[in-house]
Tab-separated table of N, CA and C in Angstrom:
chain	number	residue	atom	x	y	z
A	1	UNK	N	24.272	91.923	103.918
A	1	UNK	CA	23.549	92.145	105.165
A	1	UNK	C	24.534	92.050	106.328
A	2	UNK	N	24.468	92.668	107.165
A	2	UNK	CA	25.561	92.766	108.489
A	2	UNK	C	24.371	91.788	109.296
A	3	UNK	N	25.282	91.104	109.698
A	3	UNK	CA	25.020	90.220	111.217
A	3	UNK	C	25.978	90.032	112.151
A	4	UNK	N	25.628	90.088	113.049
A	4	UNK	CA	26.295	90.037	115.040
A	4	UNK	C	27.067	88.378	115.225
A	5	UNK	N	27.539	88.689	115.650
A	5	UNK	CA	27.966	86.825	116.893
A	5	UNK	C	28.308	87.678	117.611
A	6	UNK	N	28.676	86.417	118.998
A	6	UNK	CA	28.593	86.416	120.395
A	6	UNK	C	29.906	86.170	120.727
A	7	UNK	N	30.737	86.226	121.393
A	7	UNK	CA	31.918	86.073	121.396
A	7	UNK	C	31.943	86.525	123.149
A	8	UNK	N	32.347	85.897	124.137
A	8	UNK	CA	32.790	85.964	125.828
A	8	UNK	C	31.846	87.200	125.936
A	9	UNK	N	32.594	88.659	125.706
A	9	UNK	CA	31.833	89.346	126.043
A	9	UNK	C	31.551	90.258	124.782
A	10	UNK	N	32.197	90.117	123.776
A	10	UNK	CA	31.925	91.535	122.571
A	10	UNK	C	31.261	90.567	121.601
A	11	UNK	N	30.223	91.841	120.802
A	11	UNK	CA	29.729	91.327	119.751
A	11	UNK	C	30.535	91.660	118.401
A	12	UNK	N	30.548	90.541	117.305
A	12	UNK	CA	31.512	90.960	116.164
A	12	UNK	C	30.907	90.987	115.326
A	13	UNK	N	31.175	91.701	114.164
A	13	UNK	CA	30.701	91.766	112.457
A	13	UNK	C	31.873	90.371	111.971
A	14	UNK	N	31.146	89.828	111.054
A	14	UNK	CA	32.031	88.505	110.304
A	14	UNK	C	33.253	89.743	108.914
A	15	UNK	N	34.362	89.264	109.441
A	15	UNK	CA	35.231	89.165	107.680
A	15	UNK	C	34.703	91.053	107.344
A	16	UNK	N	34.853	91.794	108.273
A	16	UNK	CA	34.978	93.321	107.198
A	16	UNK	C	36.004	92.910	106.598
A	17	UNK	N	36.366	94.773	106.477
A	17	UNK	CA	37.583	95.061	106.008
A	17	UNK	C	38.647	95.529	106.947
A	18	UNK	N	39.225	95.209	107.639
A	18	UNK	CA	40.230	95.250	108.791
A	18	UNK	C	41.109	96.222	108.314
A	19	UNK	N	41.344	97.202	109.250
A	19	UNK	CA	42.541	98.272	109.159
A	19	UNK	C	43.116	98.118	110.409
A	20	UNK	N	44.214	98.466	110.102
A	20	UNK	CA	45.291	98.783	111.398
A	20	UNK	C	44.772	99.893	112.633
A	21	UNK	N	44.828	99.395	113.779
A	21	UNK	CA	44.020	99.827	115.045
A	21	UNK	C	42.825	99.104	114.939
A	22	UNK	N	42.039	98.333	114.191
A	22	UNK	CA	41.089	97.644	114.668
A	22	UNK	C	41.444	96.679	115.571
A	23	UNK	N	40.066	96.222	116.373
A	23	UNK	CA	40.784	95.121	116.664
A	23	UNK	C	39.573	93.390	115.950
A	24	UNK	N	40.441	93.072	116.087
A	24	UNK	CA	39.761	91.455	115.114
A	24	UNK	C	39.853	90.241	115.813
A	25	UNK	N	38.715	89.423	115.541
A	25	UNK	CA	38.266	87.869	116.213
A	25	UNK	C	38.974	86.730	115.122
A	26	UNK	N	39.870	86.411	115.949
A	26	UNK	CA	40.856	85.307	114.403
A	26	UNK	C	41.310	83.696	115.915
A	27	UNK	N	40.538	82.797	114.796
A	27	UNK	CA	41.567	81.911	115.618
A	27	UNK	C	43.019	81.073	115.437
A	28	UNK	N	43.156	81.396	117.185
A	28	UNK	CA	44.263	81.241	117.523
A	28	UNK	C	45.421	80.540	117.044
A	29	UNK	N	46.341	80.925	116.394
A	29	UNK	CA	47.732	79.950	115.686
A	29	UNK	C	48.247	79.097	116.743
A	30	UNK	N	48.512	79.585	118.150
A	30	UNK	CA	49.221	79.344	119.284
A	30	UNK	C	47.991	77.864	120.013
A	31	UNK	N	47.342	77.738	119.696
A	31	UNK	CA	45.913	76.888	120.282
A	31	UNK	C	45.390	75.365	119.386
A	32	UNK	N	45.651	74.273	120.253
A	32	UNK	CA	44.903	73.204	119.603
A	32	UNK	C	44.406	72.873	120.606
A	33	UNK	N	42.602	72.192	120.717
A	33	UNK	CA	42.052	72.672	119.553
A	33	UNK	C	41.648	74.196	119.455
A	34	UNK	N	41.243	74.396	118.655
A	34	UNK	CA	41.132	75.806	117.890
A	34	UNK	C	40.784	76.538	118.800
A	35	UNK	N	40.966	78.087	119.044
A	35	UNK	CA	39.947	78.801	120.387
A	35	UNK	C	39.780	80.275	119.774
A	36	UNK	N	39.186	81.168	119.785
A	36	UNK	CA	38.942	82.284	119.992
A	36	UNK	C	39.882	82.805	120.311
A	37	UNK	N	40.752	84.040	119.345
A	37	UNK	CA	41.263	85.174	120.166
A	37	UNK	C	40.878	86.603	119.718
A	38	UNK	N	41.038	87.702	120.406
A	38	UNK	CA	40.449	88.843	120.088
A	38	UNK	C	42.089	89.664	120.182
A	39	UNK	N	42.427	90.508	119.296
A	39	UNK	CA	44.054	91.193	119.225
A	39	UNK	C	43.642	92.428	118.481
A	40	UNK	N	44.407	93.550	118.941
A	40	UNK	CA	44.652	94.705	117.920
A	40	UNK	C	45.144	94.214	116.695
A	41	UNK	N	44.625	94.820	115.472
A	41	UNK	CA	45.523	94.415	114.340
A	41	UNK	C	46.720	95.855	114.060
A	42	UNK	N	48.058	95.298	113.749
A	42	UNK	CA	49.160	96.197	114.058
A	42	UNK	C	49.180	96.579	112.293
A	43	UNK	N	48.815	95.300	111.509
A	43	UNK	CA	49.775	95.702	110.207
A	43	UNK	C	48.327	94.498	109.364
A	44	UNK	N	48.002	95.410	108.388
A	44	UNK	CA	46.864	94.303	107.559
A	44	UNK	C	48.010	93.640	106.549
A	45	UNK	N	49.514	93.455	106.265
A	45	UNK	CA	50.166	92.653	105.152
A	45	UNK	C	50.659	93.454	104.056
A	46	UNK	N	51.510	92.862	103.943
A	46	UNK	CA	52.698	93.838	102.707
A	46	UNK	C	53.514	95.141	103.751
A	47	UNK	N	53.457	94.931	104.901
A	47	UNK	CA	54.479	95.969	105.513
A	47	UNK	C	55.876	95.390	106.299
A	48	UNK	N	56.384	96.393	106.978
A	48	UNK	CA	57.234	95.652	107.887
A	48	UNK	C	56.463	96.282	109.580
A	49	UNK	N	57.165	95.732	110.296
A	49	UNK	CA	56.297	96.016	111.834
A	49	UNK	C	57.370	95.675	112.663
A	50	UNK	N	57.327	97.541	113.474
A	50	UNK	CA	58.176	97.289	114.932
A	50	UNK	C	57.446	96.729	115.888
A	51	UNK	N	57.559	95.259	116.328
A	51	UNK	CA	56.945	94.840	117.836
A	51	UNK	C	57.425	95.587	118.729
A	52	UNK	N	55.602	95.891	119.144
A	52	UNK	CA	55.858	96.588	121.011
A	52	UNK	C	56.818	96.015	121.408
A	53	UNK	N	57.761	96.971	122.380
A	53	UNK	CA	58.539	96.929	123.386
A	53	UNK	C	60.133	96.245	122.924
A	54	UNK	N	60.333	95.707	121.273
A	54	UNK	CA	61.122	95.639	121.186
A	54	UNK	C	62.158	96.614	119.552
A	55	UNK	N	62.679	97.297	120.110
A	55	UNK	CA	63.341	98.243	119.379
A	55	UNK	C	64.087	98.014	118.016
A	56	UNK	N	64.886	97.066	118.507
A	56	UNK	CA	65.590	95.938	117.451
A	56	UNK	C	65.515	95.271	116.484
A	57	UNK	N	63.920	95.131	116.993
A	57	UNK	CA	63.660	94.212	115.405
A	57	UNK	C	62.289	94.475	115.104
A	58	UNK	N	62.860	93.774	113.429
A	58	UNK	CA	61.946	94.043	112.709
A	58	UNK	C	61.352	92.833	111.763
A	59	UNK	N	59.959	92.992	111.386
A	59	UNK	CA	59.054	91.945	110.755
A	59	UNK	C	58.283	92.381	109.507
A	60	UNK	N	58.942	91.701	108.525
A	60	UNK	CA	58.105	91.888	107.357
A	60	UNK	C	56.749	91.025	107.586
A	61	UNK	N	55.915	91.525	107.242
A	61	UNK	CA	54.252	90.823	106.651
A	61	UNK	C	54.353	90.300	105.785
A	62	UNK	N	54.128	89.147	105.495
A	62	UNK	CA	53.716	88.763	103.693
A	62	UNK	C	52.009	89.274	103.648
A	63	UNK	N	52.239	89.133	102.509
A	63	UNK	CA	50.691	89.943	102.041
A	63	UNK	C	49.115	89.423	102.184
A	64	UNK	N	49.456	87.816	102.511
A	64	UNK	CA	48.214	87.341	103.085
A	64	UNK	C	48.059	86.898	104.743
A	65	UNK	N	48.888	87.849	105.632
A	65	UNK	CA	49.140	87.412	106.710
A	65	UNK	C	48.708	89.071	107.690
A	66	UNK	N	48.613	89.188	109.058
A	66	UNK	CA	48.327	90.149	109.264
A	66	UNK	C	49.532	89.772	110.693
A	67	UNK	N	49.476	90.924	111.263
A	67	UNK	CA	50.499	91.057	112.649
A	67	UNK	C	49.369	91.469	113.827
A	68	UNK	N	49.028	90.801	114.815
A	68	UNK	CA	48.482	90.819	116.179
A	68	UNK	C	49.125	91.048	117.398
A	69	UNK	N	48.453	92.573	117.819
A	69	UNK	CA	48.710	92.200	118.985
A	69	UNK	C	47.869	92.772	120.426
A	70	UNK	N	48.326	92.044	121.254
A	70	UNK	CA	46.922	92.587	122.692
A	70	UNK	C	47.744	93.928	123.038
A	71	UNK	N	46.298	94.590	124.003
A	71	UNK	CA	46.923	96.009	124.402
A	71	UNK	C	47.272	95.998	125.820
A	72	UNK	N	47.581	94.643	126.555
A	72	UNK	CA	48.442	94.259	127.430
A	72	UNK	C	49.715	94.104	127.078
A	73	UNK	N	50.051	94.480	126.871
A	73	UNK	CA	51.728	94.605	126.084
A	73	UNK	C	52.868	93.722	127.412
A	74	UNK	N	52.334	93.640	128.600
A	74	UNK	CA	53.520	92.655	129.176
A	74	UNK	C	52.586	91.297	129.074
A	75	UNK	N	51.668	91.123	128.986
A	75	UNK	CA	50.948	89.588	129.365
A	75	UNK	C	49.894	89.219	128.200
A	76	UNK	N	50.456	89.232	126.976
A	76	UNK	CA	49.633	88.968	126.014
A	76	UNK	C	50.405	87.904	125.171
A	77	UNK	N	49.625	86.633	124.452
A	77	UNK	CA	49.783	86.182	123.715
A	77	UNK	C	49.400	86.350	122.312
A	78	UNK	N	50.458	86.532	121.466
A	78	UNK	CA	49.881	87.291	120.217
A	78	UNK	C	51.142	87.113	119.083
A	79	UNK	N	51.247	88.086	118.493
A	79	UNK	CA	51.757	87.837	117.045
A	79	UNK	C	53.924	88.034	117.629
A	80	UNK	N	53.836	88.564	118.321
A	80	UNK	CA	55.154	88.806	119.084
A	80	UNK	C	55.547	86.989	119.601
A	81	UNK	N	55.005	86.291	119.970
A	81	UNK	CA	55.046	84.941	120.491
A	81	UNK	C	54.797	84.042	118.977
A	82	UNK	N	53.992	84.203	118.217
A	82	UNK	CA	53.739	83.298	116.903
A	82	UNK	C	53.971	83.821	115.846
A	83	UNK	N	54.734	85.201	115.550
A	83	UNK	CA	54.127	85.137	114.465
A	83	UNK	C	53.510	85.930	113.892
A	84	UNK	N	53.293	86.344	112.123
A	84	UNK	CA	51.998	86.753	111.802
A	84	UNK	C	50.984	85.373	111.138
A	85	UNK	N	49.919	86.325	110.997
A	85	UNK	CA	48.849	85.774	111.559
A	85	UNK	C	48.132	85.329	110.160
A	86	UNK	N	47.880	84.106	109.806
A	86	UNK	CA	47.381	84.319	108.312
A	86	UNK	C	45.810	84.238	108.291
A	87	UNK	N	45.521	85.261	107.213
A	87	UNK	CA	44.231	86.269	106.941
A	87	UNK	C	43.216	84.936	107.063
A	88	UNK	N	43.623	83.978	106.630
A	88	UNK	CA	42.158	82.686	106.826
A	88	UNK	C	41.968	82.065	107.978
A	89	UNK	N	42.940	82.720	109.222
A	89	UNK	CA	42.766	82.432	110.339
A	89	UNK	C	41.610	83.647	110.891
A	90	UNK	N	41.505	84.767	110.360
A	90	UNK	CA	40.348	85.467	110.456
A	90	UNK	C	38.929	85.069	110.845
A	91	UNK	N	38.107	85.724	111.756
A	91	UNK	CA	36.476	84.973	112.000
A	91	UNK	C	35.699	86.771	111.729
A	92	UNK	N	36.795	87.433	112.162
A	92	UNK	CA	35.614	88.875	111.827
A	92	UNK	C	36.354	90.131	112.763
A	93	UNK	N	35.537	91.464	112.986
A	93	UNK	CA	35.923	92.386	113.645
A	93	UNK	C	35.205	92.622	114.920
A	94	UNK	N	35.867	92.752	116.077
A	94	UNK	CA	35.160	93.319	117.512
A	94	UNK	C	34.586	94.559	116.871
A	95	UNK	N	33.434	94.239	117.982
A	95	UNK	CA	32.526	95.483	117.464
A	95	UNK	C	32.346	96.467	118.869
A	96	UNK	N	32.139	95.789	119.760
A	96	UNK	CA	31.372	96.135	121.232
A	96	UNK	C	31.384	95.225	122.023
A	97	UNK	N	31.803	95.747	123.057
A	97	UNK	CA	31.804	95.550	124.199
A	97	UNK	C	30.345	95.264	124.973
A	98	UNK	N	30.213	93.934	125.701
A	98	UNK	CA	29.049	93.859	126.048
A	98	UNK	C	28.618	93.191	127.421
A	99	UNK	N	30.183	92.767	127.695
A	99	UNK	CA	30.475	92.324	129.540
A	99	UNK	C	31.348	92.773	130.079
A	100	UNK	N	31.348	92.909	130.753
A	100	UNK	CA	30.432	93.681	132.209
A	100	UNK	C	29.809	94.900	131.714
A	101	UNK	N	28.810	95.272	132.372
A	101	UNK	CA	27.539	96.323	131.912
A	101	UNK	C	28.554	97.548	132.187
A	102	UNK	N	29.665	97.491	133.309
A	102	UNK	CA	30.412	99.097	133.467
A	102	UNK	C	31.234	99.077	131.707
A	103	UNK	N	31.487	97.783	130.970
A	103	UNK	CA	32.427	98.483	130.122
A	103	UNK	C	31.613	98.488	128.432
A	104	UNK	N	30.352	98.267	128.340
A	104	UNK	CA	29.676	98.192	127.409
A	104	UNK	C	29.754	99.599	126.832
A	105	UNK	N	29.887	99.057	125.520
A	105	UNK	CA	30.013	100.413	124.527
A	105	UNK	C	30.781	99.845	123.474
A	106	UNK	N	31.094	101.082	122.298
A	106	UNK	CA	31.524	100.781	120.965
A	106	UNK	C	33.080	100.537	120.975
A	107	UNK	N	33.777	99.336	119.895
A	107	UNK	CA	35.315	99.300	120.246
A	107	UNK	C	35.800	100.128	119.256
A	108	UNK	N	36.868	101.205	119.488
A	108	UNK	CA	37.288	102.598	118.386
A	108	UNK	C	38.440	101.880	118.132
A	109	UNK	N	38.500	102.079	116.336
A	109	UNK	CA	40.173	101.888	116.345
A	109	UNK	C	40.910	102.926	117.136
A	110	UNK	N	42.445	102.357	117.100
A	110	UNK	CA	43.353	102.797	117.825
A	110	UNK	C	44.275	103.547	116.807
A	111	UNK	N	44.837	104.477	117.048
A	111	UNK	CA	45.855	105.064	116.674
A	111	UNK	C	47.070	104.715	117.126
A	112	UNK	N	47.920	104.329	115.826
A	112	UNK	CA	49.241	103.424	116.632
A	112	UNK	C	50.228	104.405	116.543
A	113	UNK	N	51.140	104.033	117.260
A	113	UNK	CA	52.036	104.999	117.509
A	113	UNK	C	52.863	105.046	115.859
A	114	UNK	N	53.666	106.445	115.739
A	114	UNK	CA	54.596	106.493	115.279
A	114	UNK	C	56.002	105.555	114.812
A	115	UNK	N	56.148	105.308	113.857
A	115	UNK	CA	57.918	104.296	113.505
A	115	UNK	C	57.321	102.836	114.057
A	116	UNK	N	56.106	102.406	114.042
A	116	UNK	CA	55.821	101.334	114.114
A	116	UNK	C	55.435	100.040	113.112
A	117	UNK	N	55.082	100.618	112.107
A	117	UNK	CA	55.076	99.917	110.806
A	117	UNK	C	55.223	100.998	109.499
A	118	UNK	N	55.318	100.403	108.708
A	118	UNK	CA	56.072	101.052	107.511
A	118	UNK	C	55.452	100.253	106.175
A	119	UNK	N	55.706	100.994	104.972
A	119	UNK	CA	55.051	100.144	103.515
A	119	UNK	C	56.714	98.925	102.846
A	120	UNK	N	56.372	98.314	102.979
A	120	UNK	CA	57.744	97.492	102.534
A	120	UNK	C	57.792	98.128	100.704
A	121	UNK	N	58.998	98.492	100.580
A	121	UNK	CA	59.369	99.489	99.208
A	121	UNK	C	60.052	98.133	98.670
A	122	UNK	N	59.195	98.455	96.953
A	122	UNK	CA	59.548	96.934	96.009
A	122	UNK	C	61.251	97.098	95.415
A	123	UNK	N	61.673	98.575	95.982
A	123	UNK	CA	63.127	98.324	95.572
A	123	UNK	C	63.777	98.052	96.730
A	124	UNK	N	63.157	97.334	98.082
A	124	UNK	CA	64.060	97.285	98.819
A	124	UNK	C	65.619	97.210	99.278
A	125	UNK	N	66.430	98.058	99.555
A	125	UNK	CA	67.851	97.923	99.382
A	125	UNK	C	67.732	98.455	101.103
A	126	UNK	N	67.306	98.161	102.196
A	126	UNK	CA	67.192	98.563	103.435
A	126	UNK	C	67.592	99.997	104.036
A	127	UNK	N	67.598	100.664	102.949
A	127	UNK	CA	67.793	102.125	103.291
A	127	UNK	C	66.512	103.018	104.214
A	128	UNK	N	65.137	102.291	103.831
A	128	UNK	CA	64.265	102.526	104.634
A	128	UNK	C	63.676	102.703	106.411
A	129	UNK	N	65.066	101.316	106.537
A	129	UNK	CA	65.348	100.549	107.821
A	129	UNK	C	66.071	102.006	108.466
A	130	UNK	N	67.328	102.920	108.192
A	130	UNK	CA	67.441	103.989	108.575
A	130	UNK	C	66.733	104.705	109.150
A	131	UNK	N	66.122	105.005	107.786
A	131	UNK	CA	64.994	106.351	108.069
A	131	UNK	C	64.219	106.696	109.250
A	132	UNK	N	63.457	104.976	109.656
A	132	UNK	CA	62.930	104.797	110.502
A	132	UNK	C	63.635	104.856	111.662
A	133	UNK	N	64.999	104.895	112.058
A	133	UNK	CA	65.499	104.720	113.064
A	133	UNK	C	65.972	106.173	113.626
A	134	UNK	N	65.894	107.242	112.698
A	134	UNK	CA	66.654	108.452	112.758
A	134	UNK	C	65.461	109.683	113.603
């Protein structure tokens, strides 16, 4: 059965199935005690991930962990500051928008850009790391 929570202003579904461009209700690694955060998810685990805005480097996922991040890209606290994010820190998926009445409506995944994450290859020998750069 699908059921709602309340969350500041969006309503969420508990624990889908999270894909990359969603965005997801997980609490906070960076926060004691515990708080609410709402982040794009960049990478659901088992990849590697270029963080926004930095060119240079790069982040493997382990496979029970996910990569977060806000779509404030200069003033966000998120997976670039902590970290990835592990999956039992999860509470569910933004669904909608529901404060302020001008921005109410449905939340769409996002389409992420290009050379931003990648499948981590089980023969890794970093030849992949190229590819992506070329």
């Amino acid at each position: 059965s699908w059921e709602c929570h309340y969350h500041n202003s969006l309503l969420f579904s508990p624990l889908p199935l999270l894909l990359s461009g969603d965005v997801a209700v997980f609490c906070s690694p960076s926060c004691y005690p515990p708080k609410l955060s709402v982040k794009r998810v960049i990478s659901t685990g088992s990849q590697r991930v270029r963080p926004a805005g930095d060119l240079r480097c790069i982040e493997s996922i382990p496979p029970d962990s996910t990569w977060m991040e806000g779509d404030n890209e200069r003033n966000s606290d998120d997976s670039r500051k902590y970290g990835p994010v592990t999956k039992r820190l999860l509470v569910g998926k933004a669904e909608r928008v529901i404060w302020p009445p001008s921005r109410w409506g449905r939340i769409e995944r996002k389409k992420l850009a290009a050379g931003r994450m990648w499948s981590v290859d089980l023969d890794d020998d970093d030849d992949d790391y190229d590819e992506i750069l070329l």
